[in-house]
Short mmCIF file of C-alpha atoms and ligand atoms in Angstrom, two decimals:
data_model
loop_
_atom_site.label_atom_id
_atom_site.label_comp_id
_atom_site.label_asym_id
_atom_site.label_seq_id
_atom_site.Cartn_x
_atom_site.Cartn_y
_atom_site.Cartn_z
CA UNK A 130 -62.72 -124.00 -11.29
CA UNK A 131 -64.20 -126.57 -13.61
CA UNK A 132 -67.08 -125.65 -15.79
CA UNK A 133 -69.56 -128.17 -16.80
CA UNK A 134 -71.50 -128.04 -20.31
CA UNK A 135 -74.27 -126.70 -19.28
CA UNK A 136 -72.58 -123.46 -17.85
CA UNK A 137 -70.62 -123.34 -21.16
CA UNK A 138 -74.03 -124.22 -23.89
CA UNK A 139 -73.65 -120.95 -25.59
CA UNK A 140 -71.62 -118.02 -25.90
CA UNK A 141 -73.47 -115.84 -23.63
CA UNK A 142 -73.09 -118.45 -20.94
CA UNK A 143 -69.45 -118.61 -21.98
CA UNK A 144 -68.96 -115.00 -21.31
CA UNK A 145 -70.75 -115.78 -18.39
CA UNK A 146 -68.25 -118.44 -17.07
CA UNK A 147 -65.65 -115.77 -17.94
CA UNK A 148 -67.30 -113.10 -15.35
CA UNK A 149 -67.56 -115.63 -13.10
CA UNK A 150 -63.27 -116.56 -13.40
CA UNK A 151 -62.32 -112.27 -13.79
CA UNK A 152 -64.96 -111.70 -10.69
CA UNK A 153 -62.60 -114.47 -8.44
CA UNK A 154 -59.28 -113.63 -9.88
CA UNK A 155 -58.74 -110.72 -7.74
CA UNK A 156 -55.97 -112.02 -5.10
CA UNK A 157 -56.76 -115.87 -6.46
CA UNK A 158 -55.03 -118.01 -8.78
CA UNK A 159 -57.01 -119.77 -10.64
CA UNK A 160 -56.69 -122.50 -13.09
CA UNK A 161 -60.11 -123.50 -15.19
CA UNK A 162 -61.16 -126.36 -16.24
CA UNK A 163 -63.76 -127.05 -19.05
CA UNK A 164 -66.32 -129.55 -20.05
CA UNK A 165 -67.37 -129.91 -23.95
CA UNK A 166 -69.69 -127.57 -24.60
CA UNK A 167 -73.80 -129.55 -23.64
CA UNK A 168 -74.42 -132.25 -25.21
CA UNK A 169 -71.61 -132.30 -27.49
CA UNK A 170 -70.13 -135.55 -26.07
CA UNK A 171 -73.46 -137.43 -26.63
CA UNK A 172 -73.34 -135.76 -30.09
CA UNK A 173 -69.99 -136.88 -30.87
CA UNK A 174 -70.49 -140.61 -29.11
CA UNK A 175 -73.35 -140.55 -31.85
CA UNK A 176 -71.51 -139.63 -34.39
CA UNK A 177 -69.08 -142.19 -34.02
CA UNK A 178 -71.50 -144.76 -34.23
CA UNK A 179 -73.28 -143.58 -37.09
CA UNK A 180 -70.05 -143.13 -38.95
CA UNK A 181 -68.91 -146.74 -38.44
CA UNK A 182 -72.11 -148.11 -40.19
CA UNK A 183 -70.28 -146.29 -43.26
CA UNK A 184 -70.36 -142.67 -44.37
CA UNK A 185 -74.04 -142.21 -44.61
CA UNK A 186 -75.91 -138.58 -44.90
CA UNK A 187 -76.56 -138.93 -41.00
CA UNK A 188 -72.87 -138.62 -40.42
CA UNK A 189 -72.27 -136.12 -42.38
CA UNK A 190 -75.34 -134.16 -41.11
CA UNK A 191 -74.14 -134.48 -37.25
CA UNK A 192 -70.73 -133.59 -38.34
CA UNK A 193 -71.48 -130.42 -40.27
CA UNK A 194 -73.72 -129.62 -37.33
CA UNK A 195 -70.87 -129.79 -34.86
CA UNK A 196 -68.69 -127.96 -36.91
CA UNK A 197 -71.07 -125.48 -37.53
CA UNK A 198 -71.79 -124.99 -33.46
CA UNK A 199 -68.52 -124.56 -32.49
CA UNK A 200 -67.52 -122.17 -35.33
CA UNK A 201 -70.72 -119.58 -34.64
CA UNK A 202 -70.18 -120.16 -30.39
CA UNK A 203 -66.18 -119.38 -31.56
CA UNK A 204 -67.43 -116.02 -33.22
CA UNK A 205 -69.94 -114.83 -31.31
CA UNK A 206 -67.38 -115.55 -27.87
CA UNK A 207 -64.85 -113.65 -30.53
CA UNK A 208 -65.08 -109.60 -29.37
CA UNK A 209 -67.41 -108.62 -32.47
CA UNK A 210 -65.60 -111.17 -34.74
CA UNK A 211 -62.26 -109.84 -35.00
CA UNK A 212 -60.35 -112.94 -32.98
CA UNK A 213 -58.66 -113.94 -36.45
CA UNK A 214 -56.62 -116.41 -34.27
CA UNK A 215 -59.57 -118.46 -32.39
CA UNK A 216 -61.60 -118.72 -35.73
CA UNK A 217 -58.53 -120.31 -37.38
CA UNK A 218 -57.99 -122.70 -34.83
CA UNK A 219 -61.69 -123.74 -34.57
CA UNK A 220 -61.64 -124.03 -38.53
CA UNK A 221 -58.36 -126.32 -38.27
CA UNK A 222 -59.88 -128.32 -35.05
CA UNK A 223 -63.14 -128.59 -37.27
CA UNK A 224 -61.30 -130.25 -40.40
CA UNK A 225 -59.42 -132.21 -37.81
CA UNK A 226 -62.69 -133.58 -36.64
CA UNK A 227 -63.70 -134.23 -40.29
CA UNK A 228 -60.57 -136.38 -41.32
CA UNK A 229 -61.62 -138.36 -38.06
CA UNK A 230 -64.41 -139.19 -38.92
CA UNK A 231 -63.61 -139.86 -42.89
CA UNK A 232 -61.08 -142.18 -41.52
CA UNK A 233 -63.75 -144.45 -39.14
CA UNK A 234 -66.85 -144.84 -41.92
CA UNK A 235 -63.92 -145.87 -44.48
CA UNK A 236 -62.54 -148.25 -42.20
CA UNK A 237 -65.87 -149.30 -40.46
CA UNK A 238 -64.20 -149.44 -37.39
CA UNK A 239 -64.38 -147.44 -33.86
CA UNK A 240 -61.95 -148.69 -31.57
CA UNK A 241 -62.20 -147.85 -27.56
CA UNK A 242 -58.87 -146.02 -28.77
CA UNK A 243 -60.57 -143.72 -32.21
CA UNK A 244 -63.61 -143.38 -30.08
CA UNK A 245 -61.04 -141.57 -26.97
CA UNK A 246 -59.78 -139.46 -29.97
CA UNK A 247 -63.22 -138.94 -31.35
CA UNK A 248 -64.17 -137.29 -28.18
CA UNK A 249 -61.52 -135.14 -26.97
CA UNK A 250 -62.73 -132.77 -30.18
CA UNK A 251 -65.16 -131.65 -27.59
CA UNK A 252 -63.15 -130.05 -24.51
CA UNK A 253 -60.06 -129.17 -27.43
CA UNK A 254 -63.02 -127.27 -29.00
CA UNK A 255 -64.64 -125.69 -25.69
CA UNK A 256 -61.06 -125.29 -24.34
CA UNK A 257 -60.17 -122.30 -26.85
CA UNK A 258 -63.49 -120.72 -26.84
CA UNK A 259 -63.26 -120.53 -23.01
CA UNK A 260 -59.94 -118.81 -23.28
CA UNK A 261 -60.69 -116.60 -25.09
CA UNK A 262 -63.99 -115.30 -23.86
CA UNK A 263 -61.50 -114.90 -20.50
CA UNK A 264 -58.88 -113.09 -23.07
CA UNK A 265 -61.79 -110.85 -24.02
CA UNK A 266 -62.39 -109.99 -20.59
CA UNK A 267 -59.38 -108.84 -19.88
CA UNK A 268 -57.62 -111.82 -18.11
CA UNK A 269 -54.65 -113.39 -19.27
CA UNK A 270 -55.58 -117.12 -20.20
CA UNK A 271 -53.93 -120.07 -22.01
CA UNK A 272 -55.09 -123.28 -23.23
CA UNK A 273 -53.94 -126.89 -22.57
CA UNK A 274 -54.81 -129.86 -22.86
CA UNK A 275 -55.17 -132.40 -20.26
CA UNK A 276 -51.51 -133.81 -22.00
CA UNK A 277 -50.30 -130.86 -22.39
CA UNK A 278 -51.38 -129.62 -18.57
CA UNK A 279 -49.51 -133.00 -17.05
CA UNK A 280 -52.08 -135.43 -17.20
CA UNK A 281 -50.49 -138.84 -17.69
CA UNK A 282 -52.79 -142.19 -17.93
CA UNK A 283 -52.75 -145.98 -18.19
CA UNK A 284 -54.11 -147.40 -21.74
CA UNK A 285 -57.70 -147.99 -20.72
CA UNK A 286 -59.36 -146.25 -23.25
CA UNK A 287 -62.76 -144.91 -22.18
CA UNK A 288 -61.90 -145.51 -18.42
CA UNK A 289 -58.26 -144.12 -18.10
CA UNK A 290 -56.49 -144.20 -15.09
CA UNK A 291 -54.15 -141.53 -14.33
CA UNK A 292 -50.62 -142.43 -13.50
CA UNK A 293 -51.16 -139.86 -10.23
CA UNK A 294 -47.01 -139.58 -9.62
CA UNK A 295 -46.12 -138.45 -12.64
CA UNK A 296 -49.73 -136.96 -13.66
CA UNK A 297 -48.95 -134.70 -10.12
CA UNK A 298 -45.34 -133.92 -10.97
CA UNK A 299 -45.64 -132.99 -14.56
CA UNK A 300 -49.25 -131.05 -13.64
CA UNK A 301 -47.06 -128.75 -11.28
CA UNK A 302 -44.45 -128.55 -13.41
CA UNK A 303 -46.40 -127.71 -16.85
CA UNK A 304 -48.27 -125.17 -15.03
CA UNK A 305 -46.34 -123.64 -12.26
CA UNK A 306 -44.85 -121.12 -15.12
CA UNK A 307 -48.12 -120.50 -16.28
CA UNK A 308 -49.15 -119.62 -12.91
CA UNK A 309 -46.56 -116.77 -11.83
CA UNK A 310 -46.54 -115.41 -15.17
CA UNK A 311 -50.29 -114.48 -14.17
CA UNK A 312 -51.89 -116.35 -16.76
CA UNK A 313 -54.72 -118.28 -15.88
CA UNK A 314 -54.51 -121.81 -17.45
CA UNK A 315 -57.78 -123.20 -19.65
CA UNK A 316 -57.71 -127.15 -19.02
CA UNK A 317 -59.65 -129.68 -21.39
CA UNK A 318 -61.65 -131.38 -18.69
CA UNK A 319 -62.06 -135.19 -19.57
CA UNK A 320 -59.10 -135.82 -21.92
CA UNK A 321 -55.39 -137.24 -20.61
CA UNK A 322 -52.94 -139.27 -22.53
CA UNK A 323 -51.10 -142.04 -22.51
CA UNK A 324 -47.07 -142.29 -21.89
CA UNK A 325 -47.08 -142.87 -25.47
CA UNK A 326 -49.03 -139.91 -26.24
CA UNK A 327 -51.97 -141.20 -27.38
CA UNK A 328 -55.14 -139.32 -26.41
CA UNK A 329 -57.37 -141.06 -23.17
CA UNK A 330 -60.59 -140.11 -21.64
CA UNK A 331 -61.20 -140.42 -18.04
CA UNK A 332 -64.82 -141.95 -17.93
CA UNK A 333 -67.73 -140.02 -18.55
CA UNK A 334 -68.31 -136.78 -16.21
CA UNK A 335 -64.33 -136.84 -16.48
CA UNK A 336 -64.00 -133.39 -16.15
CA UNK A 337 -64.87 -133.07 -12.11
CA UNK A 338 -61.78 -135.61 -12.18
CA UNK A 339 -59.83 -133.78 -14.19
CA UNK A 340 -60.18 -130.75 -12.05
CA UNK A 341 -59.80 -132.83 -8.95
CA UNK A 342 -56.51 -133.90 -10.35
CA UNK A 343 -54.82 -130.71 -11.15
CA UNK A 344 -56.34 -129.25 -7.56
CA UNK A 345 -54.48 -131.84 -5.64
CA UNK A 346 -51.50 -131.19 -7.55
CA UNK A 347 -51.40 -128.03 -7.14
CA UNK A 348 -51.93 -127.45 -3.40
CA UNK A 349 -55.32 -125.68 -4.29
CA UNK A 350 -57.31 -123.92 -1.33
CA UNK A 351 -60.68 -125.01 -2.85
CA UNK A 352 -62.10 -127.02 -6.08
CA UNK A 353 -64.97 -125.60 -7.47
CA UNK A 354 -67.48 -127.38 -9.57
CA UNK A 355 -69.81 -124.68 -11.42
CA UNK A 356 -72.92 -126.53 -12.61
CA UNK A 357 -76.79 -125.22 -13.15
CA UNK A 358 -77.74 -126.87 -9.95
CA UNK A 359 -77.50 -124.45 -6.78
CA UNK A 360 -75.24 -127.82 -4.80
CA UNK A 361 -76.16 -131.09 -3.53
CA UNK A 362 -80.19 -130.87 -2.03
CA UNK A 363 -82.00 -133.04 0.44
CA UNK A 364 -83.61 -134.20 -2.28
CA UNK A 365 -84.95 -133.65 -5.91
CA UNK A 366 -86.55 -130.40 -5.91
CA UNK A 367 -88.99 -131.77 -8.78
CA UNK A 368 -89.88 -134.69 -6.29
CA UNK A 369 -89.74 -132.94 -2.88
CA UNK A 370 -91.00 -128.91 -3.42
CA UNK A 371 -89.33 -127.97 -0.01
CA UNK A 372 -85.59 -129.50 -0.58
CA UNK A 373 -82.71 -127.68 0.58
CA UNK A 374 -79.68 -126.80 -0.36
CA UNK A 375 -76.92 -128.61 1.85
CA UNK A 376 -74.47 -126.11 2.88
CA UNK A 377 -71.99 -128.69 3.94
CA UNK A 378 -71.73 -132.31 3.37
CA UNK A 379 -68.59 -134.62 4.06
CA UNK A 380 -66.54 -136.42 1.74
CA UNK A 381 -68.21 -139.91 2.51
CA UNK A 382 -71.91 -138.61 1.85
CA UNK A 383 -70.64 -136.49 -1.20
CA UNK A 384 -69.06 -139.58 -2.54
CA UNK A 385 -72.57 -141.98 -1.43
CA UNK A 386 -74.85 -139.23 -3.34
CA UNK A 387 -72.53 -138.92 -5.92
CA UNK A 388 -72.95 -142.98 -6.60
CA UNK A 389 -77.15 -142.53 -6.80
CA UNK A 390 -77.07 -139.04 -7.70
CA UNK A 391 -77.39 -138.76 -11.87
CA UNK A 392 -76.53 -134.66 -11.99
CA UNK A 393 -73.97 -135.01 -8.96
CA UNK A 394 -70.06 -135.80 -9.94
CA UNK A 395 -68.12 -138.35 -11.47
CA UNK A 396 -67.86 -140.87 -8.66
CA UNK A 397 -63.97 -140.96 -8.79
CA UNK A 398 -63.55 -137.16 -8.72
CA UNK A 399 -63.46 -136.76 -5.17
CA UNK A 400 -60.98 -139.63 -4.76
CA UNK A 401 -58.08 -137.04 -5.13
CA UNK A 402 -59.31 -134.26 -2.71
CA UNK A 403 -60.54 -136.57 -0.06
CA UNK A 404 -56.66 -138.03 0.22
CA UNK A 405 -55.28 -134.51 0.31
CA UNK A 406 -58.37 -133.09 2.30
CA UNK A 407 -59.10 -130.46 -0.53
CA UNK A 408 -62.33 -129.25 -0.17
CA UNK A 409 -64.78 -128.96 -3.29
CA UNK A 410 -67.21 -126.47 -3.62
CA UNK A 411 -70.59 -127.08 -6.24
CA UNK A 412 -71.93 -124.28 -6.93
CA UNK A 413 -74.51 -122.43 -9.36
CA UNK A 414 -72.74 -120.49 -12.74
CA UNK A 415 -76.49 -118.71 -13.16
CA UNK A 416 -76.10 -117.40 -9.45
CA UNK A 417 -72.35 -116.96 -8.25
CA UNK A 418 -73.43 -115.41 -5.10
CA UNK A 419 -74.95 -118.35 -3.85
CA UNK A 420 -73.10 -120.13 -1.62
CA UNK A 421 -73.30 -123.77 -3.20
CA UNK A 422 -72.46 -127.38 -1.25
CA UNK A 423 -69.01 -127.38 0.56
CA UNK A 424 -67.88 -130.66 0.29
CA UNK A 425 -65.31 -131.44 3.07
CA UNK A 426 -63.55 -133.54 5.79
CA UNK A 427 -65.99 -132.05 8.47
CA UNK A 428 -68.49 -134.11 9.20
CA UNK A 429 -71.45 -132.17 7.03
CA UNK A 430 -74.17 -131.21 9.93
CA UNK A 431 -73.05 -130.01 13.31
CA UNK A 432 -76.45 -130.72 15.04
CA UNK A 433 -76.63 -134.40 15.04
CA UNK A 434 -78.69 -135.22 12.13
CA UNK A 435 -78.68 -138.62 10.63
CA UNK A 436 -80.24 -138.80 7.15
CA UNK A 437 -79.00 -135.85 4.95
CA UNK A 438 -80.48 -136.79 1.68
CA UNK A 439 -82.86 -138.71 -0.23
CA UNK A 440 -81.81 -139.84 -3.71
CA UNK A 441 -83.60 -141.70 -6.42
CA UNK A 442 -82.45 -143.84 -9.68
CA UNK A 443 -85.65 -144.15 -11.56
CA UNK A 444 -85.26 -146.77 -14.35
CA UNK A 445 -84.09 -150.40 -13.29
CA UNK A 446 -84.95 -153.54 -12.54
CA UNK A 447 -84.72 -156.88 -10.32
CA UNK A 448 -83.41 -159.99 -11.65
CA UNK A 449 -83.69 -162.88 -8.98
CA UNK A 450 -81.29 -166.60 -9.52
CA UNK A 451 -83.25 -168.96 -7.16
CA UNK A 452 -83.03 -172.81 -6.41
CA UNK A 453 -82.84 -174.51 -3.16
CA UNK A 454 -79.45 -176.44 -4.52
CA UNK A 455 -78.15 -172.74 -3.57
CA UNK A 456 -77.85 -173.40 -0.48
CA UNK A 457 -74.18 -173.89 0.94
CA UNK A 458 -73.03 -174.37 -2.59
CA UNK A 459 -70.03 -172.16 -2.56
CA UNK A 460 -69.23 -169.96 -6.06
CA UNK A 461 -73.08 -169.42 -6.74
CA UNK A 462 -72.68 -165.67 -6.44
CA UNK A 463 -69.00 -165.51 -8.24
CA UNK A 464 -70.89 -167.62 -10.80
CA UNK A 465 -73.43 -164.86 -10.89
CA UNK A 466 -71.78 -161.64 -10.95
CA UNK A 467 -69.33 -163.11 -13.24
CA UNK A 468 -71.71 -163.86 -16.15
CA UNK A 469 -73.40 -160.30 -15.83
CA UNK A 470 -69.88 -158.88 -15.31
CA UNK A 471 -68.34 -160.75 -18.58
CA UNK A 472 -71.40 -159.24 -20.67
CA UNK A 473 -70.93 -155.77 -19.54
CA UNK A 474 -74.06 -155.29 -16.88
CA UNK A 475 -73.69 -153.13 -14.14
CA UNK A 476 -74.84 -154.10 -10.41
CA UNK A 477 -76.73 -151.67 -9.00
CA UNK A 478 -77.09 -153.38 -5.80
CA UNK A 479 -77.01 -156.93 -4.94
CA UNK A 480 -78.70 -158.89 -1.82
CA UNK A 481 -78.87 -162.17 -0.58
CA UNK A 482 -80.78 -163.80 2.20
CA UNK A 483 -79.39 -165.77 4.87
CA UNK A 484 -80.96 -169.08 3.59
CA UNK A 485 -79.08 -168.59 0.39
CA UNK A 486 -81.73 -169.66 -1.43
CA UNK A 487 -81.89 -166.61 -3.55
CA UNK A 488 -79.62 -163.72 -5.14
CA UNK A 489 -80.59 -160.95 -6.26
CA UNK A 490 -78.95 -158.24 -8.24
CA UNK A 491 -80.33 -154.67 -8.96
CA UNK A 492 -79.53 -153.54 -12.88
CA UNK A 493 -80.60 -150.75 -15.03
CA UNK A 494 -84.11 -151.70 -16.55
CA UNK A 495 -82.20 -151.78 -20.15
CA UNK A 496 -80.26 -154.36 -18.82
CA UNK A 497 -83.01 -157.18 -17.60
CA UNK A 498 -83.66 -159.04 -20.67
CA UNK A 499 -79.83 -159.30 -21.18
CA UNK A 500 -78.80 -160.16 -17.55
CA UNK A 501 -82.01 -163.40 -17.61
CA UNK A 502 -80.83 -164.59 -20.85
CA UNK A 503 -77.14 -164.51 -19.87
CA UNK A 504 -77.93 -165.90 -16.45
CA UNK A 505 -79.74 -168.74 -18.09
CA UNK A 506 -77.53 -169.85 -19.90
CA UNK A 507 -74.53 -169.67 -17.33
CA UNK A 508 -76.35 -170.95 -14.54
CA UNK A 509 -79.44 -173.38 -15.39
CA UNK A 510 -79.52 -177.39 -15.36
CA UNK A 511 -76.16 -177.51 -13.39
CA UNK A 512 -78.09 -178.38 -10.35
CA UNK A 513 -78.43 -175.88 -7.73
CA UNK A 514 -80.10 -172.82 -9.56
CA UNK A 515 -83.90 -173.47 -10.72
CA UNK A 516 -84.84 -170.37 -11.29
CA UNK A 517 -84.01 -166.79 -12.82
CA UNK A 518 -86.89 -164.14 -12.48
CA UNK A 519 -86.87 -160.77 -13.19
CA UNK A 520 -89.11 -157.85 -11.95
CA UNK A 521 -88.79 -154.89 -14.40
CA UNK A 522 -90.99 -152.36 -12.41
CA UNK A 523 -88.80 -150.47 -9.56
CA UNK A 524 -86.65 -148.05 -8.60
CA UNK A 525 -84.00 -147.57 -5.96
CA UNK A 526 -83.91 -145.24 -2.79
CA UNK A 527 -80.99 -143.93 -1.44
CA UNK A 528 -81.10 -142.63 2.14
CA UNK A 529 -78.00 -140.74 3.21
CA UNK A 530 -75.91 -139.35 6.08
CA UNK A 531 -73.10 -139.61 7.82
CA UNK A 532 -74.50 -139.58 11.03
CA UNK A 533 -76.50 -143.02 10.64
CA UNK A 534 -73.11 -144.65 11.68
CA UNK A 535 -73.68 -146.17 14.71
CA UNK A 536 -77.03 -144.59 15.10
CA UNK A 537 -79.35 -147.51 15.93
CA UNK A 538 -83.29 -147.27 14.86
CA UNK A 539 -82.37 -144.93 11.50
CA UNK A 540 -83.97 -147.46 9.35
CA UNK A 541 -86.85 -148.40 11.62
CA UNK A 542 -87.72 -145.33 11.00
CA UNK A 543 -87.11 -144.80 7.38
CA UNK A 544 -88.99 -147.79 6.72
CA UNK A 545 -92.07 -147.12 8.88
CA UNK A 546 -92.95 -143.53 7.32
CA UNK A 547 -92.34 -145.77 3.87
CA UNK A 548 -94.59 -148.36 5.73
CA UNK A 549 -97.19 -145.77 6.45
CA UNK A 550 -97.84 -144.90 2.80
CA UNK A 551 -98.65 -148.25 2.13
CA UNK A 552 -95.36 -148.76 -0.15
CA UNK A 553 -94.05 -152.15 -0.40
CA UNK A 554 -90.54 -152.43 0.07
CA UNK A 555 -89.50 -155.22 -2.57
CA UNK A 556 -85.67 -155.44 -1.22
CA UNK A 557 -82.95 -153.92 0.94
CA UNK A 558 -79.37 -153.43 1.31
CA UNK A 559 -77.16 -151.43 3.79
CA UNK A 560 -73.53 -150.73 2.87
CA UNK A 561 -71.13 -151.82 5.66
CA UNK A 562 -70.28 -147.71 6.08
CA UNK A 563 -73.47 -146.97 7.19
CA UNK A 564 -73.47 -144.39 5.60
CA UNK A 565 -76.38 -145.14 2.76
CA UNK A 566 -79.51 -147.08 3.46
CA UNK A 567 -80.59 -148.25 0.04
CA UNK A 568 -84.11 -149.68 -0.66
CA UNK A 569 -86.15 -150.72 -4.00
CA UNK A 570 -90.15 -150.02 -4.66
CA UNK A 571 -92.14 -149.85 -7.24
CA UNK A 572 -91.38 -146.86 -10.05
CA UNK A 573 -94.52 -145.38 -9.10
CA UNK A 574 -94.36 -145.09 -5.53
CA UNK A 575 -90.70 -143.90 -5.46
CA UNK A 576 -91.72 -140.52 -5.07
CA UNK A 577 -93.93 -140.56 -2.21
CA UNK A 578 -91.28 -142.96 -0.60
CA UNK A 579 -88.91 -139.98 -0.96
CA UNK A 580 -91.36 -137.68 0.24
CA UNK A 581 -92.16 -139.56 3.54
CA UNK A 582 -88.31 -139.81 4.48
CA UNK A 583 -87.75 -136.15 3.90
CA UNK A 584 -90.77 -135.44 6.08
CA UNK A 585 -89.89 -138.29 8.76
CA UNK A 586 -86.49 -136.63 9.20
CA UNK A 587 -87.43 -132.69 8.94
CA UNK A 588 -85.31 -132.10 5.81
CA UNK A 589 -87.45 -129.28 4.88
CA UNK A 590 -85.48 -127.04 8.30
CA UNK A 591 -82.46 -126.25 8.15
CA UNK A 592 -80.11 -127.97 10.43
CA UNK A 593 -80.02 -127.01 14.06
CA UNK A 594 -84.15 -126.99 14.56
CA UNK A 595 -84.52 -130.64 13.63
N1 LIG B 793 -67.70 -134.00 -21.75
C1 LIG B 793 -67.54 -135.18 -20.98
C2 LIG B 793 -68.88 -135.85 -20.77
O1 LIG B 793 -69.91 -135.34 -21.16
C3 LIG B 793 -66.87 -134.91 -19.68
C4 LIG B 793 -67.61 -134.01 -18.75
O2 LIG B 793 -68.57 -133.35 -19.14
O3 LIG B 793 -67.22 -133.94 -17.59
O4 LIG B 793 -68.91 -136.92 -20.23
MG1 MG B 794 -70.58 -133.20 -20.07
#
């Protein structure tokens, strides 16, 4: 069971999570797995920024913050402030933090490496509140680490791969013991290390990896991803007021709204399960009755329907390399995705017409004035590109399902209820799995083109009266 930082932002919801791990126990085994408590990553990622300008009063006012935060959550979790032990260790985690952070203003320097160390205050923190709100409760918990639990990575700091051999041998064999002694191991979500033993972090949202990882290595029935979302929906809920809950999805739609999704998963969590077919179950830490999203092998809806979902990424824009020297001129689009590669821009989505006349690449709206200027200067008065445009209004659409596969007239039909609300569709692109449909409009109609492919395809029933 991982727990993400919202289910852990205070210590009532703490000694929630802890119901929710004593309610499952009975005639389970059950290993958790914890976020930082909300926000703090974003907190600390500032912090580390601030810090390297020099030791200013801002740094020292987010750090006494965080310290503070952790040591009331620690007490309050504590039963009525007698857990001498957890208060100690938050103090000595705390001045931990401090020396950190003393160490990266005086140098002026925050490495991918101190920044990996910087952040793994957060789950070490969480990590020992969580067991012991489960102590308090009457379960017998224990608190790792992600080194500590078996998690062994490569030296990307920020990004770390794990080494998945060893990470799965030394997983099983760090907490097998654990296990039949009828403890119930507390795992830092989001933190590994390296061979040398130098702390890692697996990517942002590591923690769904994380939990992935030690499920796979431990033959787990189920993974279960508690979040304050009730599981993967037909749509935004905000957006669409009749959305549903999916009760099942597969892995290959999971992993496509997990891609446009921004609350879903870490896009690499599912990687594990999906090669050892361990299914992963989101569900809701405010309501643990509620079934939640299975997330499985099965192909998610048994009636035959062929969009699932309906996903939007507000926020981005269009830039467009144009020039009919293009045409036939191999390397164009290497040339391309090189130069907004080498300057750190992601591609959101990239297209390119048949005449070749024109590329264009989807990237997050913060990222247009960057990708032109870089483009410009990679790419003009070589001969064959003229042109680089860029259209900052738009956003993407996402249409999902397993079942378009094969399915022929799916996006005739998505695009004439889009047609039908007079949106202009500004450009296109269709994965090779079929399973995703993606399309881009303007910001402002993104909503009402999400609207008229939920109501196209009879979202709103549940499956088997479509
Ligand atoms: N705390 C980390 C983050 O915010 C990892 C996680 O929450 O899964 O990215
Ligand atoms: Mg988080």
């Amino acid at each position: 069971m991982k727990f993400g930082g919202s289910s852990l932002a205070s210590a009532s919801r703490i000694k929630n999570a802890a119901r929710i791990v004593q309610r499952f126990s009975k005639g389970n085994k059950i290993v958790v797995v914890a976020s930082a408590l909300d926000d703090v990553t974003d907190k600390l990622l500032e912090l580390g920024e601030t810090a390297q300008r020099g030791g200013s009063p801002k740094a020292k006012s987010l750090l006494s913050k965080l310290q503070y935060l952790h040591s009331k959550i620690g007490r309050d979790v504590s039963a009525r402030g007698t857990d001498k032990q957890l208060v100690t260790r938050i103090s000595g985690l705390n001045l931990e933090l401090e020396r950190t952070v003393e160490g990266i203003s005086h140098l002026r320097e925050l490495t991918p490496r101190s920044r990996d160390y910087l952040l793994s205050f957060g789950e070490r923190l969480s990590t020992l509140t969580v067991a012991t709100a489960l102590r308090n409760s009457g379960l017998k918990a224990r608190a790792f680490t992600g080194a500590e639990a078996g998690i062994t990575t490569d030296e990307n700091y920020g990004e770390a791969k794990p080494l998945t051999e060893v990470s799965y041998h030394q997983i099983h064999q760090f907490l097998e013991p654990s296990l039949s002694r009828k403890e119930i191991p507390v795992v830092t979500g989001f933190i590994a290390a390296t061979v040398e033993g130098s702390i890692t972090t697996l990517g942002r949202g590591g923690s769904d990896y994380t939990a992935s990882l030690l499920g796979v290595a431990l033959e787990a029935d189920e993974i279960w991803i508690w979040t304050d979302v009730d599981g993967l929906m037909t749509a935004d809920p905000r957006i669409v007021k009749d959305a549903r809950v999916l009760s099942n999805v597969s892995f290959g739609e999971a992993l496509e709204l997990s891609y446009f999704g921004a609350k879903m998963m870490h896009p690499r969590a599912l990687q594990p399960a999906v090669q050892k077919r361990i299914p992963v179950r989101i569900k809701n830490s405010s309501k643990p009755s509620k079934e939640g999203t299975l997330v499985s092998v099965n192909e998610g809806d048994s009636s035959g329907r062929v969009v699932r979902a309906i996903s939007i990424i507000p926020s981005v824009g269009i830039v467009t390399v144009s020039g009919t020297g293009m045409m036939g001129a191999p390397g164009v689009a290497a040339k391309v995705f090189q130069t907004l590669g080498s300057n750190n821009i992601n591609v959101m989505m990239i297209s390119q017409g048949s005449s070749e006349a024109i590329i264009s690449c989807v990237v997050s709206r913060k990222d247009v004035e960057k990708s032109v200027r870089a483009l410009q200067l990679a790419l003009l008065g070589q001969g064959y590109v003229e042109k680089v445009a860029a259209e900052r209004d738009a956003c993407i659409i996402a249409v999902v399902g397993g079942g378009m596969k094969g399915t022929p007239g799916v996006a005739a039909r998505i695009f004439g209820a889009v047609a039908q609300r007079k949106i202009n569709v500004r450009m296109v692109a269709q994965g090779s799995s079929e399973y995703n449909v993606s399309f881009i409009v303007p910001e402002a109609r993104g909503p009402d083109a999400v609207r008229a492919i939920h109501q196209e395809f009879n979202l709103e029933r549940p499956p088997g009266k479509s």
